[in-house]
CSV table of N, CA and C in Angstrom, one decimal:
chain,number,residue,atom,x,y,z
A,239,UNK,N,0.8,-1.2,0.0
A,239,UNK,CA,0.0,0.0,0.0
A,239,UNK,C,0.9,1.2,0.0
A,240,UNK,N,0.2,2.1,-0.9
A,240,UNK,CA,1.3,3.3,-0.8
A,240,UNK,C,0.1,4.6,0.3
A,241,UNK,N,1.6,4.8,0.7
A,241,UNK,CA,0.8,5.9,2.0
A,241,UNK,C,0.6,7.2,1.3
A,242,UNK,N,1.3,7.6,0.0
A,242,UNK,CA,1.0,9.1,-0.8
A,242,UNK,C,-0.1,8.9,-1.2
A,243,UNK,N,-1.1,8.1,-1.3
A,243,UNK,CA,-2.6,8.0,-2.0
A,243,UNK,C,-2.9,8.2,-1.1
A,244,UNK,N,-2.8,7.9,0.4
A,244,UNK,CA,-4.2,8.0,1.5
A,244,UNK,C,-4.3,9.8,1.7
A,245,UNK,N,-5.1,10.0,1.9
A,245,UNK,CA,-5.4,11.4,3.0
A,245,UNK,C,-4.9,11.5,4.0
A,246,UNK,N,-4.7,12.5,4.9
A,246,UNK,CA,-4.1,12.7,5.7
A,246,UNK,C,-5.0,11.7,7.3
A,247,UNK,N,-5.8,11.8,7.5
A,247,UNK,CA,-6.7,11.3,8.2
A,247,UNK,C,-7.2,9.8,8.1
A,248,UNK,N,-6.8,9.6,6.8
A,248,UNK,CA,-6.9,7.8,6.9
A,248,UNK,C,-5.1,7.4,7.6
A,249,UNK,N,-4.4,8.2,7.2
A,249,UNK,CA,-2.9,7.8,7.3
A,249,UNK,C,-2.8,7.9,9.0
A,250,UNK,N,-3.5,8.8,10.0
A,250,UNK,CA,-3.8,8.6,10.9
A,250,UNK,C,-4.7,7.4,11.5
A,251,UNK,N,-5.9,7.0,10.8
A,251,UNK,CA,-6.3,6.0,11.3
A,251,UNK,C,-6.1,4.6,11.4
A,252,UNK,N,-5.4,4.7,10.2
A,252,UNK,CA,-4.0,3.3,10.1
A,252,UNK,C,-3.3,3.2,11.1
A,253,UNK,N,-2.8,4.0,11.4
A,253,UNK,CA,-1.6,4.4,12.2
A,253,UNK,C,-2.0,3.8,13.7
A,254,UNK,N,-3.0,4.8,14.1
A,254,UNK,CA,-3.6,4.5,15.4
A,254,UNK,C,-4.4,3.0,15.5
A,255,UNK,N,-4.8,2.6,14.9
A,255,UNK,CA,-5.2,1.0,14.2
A,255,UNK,C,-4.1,0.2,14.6
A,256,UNK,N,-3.0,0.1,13.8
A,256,UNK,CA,-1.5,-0.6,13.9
A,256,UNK,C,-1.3,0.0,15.6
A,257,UNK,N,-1.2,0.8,16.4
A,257,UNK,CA,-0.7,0.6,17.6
A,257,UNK,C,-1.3,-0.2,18.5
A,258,UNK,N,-2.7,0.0,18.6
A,258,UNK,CA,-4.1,-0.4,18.6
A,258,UNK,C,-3.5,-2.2,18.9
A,259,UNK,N,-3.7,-2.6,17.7
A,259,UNK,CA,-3.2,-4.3,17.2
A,259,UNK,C,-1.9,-4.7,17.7
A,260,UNK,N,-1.0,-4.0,18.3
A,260,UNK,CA,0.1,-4.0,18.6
A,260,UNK,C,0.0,-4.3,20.1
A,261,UNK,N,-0.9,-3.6,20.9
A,261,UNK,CA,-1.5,-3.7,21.8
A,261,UNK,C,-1.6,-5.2,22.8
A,262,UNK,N,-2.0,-5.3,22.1
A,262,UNK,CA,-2.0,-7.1,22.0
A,262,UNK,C,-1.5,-8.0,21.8
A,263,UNK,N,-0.3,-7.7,22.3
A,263,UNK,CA,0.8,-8.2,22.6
A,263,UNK,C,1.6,-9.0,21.4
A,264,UNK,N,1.2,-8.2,20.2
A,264,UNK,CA,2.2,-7.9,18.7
A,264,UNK,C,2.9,-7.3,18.6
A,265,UNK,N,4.2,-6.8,19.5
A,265,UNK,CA,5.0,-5.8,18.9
A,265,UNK,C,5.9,-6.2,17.6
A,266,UNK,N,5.6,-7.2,17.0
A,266,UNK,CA,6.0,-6.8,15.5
A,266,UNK,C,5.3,-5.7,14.6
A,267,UNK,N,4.2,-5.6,14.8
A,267,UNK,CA,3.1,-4.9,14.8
A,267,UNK,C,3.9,-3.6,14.7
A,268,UNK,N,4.3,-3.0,16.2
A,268,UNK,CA,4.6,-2.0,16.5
A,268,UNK,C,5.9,-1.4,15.8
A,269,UNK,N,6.8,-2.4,15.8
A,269,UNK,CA,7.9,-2.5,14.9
A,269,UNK,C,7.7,-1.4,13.9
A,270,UNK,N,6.9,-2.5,12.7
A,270,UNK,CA,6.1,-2.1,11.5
A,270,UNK,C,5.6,-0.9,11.3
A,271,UNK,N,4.6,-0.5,12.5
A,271,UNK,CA,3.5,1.0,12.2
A,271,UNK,C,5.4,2.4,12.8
A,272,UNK,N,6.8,2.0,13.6
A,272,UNK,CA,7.2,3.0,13.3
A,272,UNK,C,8.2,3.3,12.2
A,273,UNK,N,8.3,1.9,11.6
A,273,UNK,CA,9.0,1.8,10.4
A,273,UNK,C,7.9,2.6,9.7
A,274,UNK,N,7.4,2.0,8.8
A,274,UNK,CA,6.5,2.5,7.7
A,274,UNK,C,5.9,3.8,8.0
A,275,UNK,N,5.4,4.7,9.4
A,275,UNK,CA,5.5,6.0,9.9
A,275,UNK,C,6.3,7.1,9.8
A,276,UNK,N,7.4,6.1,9.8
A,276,UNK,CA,8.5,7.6,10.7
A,276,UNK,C,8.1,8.6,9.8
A,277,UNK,N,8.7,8.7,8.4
A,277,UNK,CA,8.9,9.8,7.0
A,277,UNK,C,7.3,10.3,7.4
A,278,UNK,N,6.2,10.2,7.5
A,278,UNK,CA,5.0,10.6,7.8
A,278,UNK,C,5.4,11.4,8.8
A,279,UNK,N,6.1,11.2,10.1
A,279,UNK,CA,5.8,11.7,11.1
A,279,UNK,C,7.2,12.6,11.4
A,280,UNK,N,8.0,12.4,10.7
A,280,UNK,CA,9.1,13.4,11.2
A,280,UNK,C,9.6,13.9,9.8
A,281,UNK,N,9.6,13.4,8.6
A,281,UNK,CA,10.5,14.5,7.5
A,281,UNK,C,9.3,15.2,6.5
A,282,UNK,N,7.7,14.8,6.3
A,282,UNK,CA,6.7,15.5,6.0
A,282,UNK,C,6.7,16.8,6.2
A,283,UNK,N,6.3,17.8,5.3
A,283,UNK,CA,6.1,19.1,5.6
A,283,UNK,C,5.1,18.8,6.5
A,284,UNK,N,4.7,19.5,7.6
A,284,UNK,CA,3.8,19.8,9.1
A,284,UNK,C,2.0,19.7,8.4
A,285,UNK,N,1.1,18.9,8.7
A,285,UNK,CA,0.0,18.6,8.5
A,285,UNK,C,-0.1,18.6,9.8
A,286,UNK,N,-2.1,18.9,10.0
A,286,UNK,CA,-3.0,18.6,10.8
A,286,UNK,C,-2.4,17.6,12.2
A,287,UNK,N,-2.7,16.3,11.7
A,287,UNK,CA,-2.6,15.0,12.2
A,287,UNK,C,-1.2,14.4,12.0
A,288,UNK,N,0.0,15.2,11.8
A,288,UNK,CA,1.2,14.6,11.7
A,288,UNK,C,1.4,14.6,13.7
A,289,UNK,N,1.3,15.6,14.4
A,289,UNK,CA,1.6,15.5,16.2
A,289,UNK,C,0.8,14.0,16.6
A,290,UNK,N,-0.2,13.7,16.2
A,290,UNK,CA,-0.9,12.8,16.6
A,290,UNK,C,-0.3,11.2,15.8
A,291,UNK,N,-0.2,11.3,15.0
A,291,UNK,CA,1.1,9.9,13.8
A,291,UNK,C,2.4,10.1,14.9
A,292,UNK,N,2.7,11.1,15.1
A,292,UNK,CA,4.1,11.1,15.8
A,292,UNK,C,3.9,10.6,16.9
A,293,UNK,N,2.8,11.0,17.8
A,293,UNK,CA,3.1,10.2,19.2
A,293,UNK,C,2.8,8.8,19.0
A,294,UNK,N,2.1,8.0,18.1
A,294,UNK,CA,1.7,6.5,18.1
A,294,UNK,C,3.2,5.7,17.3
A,295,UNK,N,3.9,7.0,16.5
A,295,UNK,CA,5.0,6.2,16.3
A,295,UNK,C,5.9,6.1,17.4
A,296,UNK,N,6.1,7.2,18.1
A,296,UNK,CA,6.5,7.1,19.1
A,296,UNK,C,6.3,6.4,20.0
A,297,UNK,N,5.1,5.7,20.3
A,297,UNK,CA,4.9,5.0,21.2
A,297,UNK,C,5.3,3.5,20.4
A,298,UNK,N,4.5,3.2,19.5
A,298,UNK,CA,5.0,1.9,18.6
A,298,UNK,C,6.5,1.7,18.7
A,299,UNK,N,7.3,2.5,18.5
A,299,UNK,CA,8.7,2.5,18.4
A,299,UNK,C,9.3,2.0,20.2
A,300,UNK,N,8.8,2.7,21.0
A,300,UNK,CA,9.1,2.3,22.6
A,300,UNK,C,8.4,1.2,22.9
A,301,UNK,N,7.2,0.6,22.2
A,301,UNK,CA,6.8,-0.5,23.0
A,301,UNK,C,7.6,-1.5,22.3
A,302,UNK,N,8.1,-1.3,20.9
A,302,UNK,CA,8.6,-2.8,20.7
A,302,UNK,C,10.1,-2.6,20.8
A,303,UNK,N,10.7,-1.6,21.5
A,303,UNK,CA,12.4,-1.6,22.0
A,303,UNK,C,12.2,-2.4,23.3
A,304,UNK,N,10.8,-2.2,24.4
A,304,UNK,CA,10.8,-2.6,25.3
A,304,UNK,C,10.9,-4.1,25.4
A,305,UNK,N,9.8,-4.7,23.9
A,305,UNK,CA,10.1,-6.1,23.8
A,305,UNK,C,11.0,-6.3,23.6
A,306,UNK,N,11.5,-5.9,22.7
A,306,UNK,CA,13.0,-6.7,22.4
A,306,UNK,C,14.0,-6.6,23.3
A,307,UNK,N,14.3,-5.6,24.1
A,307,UNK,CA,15.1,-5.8,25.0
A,307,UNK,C,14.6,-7.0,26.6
A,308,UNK,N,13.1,-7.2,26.7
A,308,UNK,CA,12.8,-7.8,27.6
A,308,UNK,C,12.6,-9.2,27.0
A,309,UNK,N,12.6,-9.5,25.9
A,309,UNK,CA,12.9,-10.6,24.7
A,309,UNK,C,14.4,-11.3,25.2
A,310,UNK,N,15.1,-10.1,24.6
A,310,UNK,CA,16.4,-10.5,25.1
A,310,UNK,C,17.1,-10.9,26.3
A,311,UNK,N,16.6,-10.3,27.3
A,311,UNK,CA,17.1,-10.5,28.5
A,311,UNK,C,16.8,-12.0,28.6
A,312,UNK,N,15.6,-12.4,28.8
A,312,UNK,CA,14.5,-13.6,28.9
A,312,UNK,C,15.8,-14.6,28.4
A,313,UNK,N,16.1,-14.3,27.2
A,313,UNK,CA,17.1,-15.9,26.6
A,313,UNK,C,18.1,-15.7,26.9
A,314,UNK,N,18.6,-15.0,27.4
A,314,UNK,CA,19.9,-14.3,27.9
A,314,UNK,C,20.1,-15.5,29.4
A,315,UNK,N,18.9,-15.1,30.1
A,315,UNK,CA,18.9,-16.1,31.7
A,315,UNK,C,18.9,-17.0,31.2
A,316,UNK,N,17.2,-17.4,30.3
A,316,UNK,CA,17.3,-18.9,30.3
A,316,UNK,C,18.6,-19.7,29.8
A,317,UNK,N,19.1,-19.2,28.7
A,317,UNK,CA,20.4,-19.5,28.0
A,317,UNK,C,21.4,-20.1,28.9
A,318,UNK,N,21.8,-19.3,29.9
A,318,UNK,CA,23.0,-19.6,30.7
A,318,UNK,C,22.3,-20.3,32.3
A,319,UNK,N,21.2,-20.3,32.3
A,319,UNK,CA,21.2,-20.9,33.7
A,319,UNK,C,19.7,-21.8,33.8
A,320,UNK,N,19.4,-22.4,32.0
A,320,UNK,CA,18.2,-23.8,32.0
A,320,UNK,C,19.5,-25.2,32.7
A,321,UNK,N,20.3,-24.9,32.8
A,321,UNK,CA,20.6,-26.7,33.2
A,321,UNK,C,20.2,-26.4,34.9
A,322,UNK,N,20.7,-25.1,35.2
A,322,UNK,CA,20.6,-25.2,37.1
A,322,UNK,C,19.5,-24.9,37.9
A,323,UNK,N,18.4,-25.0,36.4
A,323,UNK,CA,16.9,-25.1,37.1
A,323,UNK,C,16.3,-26.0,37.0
A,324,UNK,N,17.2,-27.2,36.4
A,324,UNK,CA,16.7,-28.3,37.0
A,324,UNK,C,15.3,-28.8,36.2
A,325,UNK,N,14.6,-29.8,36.7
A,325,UNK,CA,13.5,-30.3,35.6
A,325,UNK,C,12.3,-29.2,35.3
A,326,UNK,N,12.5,-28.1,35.8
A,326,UNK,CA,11.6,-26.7,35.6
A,326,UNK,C,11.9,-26.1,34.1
A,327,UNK,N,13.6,-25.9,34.0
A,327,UNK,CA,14.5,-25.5,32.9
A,327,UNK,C,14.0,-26.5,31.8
A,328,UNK,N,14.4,-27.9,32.3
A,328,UNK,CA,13.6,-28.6,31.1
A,328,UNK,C,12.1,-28.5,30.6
A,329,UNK,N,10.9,-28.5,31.4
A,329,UNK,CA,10.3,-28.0,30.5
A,329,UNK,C,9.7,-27.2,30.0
A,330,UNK,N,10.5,-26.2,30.5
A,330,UNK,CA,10.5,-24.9,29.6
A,330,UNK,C,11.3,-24.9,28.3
A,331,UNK,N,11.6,-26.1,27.8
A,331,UNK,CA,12.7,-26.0,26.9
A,331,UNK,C,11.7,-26.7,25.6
A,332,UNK,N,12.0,-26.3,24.2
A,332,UNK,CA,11.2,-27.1,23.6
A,332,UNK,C,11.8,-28.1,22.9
A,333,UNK,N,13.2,-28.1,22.7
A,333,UNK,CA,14.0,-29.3,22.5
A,333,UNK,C,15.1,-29.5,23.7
A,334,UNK,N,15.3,-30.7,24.3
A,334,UNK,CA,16.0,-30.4,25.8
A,334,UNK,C,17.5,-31.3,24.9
A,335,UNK,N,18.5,-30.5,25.1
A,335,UNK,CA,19.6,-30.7,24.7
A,335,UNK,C,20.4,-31.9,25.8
A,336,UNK,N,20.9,-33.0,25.2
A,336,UNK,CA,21.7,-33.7,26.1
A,336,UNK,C,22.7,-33.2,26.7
A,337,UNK,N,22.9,-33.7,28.2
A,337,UNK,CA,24.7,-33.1,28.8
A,337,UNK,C,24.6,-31.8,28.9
A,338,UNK,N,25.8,-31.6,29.7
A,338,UNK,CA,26.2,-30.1,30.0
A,338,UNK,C,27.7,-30.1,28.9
A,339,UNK,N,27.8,-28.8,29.1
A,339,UNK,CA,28.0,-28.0,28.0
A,339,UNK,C,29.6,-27.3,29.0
């Protein structure tokens, strides 16, 4: 879809839509609406509803840094300390690796 055919006001409703759906515990979602936003929301000459695209990118953009860094951490523990939790570690695991390492 090309965003230069929408109106300014559908390009908003997308927008807030994609955060919306993101919501729900899709932050690829979120990813996505501040990729495909930013140029809308920061190098566009100044429109109406560009303050309002900016904060949902803005927010889109902070909720899915927060997943991925809370993504990260998550396999980061499990990674280095599933053998010393013992049969809990295992099945949290979805293929359980033989031996220690």
């Amino acid at each position: 879809m090309d965003l230069n055919r929408l109106p300014n006001d559908k390009k908003l409703q997308l927008c807030r839509w994609y955060f919306k759906v993101g919501c729900i515990l899709l932050p690829f979602v979120w990813a996505v609406n501040a990729v495909w936003f930013f140029k809308e929301a920061f190098i566009k000459p100044p429109f109406e509803e560009q303050k309002q695209i900016k904060k949902y990118v803005l927010m889109s953009a902070g909720g899915a840094a927060v997943w991925a860094c809370s993504l990260a951490a998550w396999v980061s523990v499990f990674q280095t300390r599933r053998v010393t939790w013992g049969a809990i570690g295992d099945s949290l695991s979805f293929i359980v690796p033989l031996g220690q390492a």
